[in-house]
Short mmCIF file of C-alpha atoms in Angstrom, two decimals:
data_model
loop_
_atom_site.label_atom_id
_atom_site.label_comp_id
_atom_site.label_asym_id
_atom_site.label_seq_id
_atom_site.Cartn_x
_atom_site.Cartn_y
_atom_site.Cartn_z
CA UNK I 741 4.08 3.32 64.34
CA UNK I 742 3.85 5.95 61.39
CA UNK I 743 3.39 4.31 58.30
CA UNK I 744 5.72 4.54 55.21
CA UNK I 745 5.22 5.65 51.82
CA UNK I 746 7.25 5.44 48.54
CA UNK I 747 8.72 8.68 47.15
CA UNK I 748 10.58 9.49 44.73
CA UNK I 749 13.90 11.41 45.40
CA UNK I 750 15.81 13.79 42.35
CA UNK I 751 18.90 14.44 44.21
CA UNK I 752 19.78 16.65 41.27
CA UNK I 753 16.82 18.59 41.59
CA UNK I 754 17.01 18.41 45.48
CA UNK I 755 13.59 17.60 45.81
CA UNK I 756 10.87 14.34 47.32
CA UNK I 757 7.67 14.06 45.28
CA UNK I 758 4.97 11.55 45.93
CA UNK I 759 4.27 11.03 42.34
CA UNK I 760 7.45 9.92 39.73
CA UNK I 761 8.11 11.91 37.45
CA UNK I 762 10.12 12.01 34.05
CA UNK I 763 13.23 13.17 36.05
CA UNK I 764 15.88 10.72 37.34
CA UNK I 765 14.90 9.66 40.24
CA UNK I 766 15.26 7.27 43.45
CA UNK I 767 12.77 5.16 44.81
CA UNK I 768 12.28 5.26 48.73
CA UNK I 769 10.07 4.10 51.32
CA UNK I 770 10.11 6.30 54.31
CA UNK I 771 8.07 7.68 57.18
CA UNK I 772 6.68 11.48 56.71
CA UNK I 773 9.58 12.40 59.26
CA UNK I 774 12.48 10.71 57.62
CA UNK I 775 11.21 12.22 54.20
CA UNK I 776 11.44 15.95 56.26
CA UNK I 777 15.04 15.26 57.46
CA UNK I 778 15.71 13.86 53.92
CA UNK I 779 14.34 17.32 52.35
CA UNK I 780 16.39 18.82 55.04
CA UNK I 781 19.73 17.19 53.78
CA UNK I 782 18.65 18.25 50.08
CA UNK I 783 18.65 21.81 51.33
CA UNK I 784 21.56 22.01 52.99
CA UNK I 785 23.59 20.70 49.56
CA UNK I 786 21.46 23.29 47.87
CA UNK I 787 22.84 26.32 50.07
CA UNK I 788 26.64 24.17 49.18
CA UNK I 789 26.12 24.67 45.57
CA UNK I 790 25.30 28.19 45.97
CA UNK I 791 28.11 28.68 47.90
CA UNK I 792 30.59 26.62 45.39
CA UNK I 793 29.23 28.59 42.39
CA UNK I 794 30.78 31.58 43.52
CA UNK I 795 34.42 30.03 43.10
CA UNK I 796 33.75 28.40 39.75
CA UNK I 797 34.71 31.46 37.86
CA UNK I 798 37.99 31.90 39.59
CA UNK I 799 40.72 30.52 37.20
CA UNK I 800 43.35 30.33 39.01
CA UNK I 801 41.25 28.83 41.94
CA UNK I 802 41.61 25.48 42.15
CA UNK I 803 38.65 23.04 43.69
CA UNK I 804 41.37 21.45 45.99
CA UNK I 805 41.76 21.96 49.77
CA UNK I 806 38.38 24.24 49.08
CA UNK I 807 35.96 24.53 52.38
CA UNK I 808 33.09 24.90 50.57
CA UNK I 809 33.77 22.25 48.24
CA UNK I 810 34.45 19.82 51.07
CA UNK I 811 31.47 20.80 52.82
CA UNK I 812 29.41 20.34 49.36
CA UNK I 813 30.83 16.69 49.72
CA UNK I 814 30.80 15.66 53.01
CA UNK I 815 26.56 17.03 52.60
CA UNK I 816 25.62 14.73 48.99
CA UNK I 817 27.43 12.08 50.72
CA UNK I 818 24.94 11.85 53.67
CA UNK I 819 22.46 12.54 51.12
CA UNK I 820 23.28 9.46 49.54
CA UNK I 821 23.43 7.22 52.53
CA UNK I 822 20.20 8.48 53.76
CA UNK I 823 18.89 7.46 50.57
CA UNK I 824 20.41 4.14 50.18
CA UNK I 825 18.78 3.40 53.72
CA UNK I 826 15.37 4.38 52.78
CA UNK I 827 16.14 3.00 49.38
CA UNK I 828 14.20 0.50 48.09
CA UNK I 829 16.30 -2.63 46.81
CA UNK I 830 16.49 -1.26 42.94
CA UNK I 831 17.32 2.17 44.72
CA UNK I 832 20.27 0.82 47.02
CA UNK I 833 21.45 -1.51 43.69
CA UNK I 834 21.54 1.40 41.60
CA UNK I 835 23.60 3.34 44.33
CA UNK I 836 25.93 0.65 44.52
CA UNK I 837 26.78 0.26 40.90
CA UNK I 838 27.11 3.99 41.19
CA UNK I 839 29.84 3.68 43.33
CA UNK I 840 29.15 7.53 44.52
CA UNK I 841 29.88 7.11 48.09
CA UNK I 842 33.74 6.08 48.17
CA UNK I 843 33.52 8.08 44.96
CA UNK I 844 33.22 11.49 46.59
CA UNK I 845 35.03 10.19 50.10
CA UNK I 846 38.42 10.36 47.97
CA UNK I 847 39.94 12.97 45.75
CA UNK I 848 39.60 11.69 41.91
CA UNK I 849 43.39 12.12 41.75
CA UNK I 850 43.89 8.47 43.61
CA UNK I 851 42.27 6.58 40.49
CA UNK I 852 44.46 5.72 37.71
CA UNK I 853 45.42 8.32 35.21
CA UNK I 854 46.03 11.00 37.70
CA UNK I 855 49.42 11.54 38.47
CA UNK I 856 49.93 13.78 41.51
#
């Protein structure tokens, strides 16, 4: 059995340290290989925002119905739920309060004050 470690996790700053740091960031105790697949994930939403940056000047543009955008989403989201697993209980409380996950699973015109 490989033995886990705590981490620390910026999902802003798409990185895993071993040390905290003064950033934001979420505590998790994970195995060497779930931390790689975790770094993985942070990657991938890196190359998302890359790609999602290239639309935000467009005016006329809108983030709606946008592939990249969705992909962006559908990537943090996994993010998120890989990090609430590995999360320790402060990590998987402050994730909760959050409410991030059915956050970014529905468009923020459903909530009230958006009128469609």
């Amino acid at each position: 059995m490989t033995e886990k470690q705590t981490y620390y996790v910026s999902i802003s700053g798409k990185r895993v340290e071993p040390e905290p740091s003064i950033n934001d960031q979420l505590t998790v105790t994970a195995t060497q290989a779930e931390i790689s697949e975790l770094q993985q994930q942070l990657d991938q939403i890196q190359r998302d925002d890359e790609k999602t940056q290239f639309r935000a000047p467009i005016p006329y543009k809108s983030a709606d119905n946008d592939k990249a955008t969705d992909k962006f989403n559908e990537d943090i989201i996994k993010v998120y739920e890989t990090v609430y697993v590995l999360g320790t209980a402060e990590t998987r409380d402050h994730i909760r309060h959050m409410n991030i996950l059915n956050k970014l699973q529905d468009s923020d015109y459903d909530y009230p004050g958006y009128e469609r």
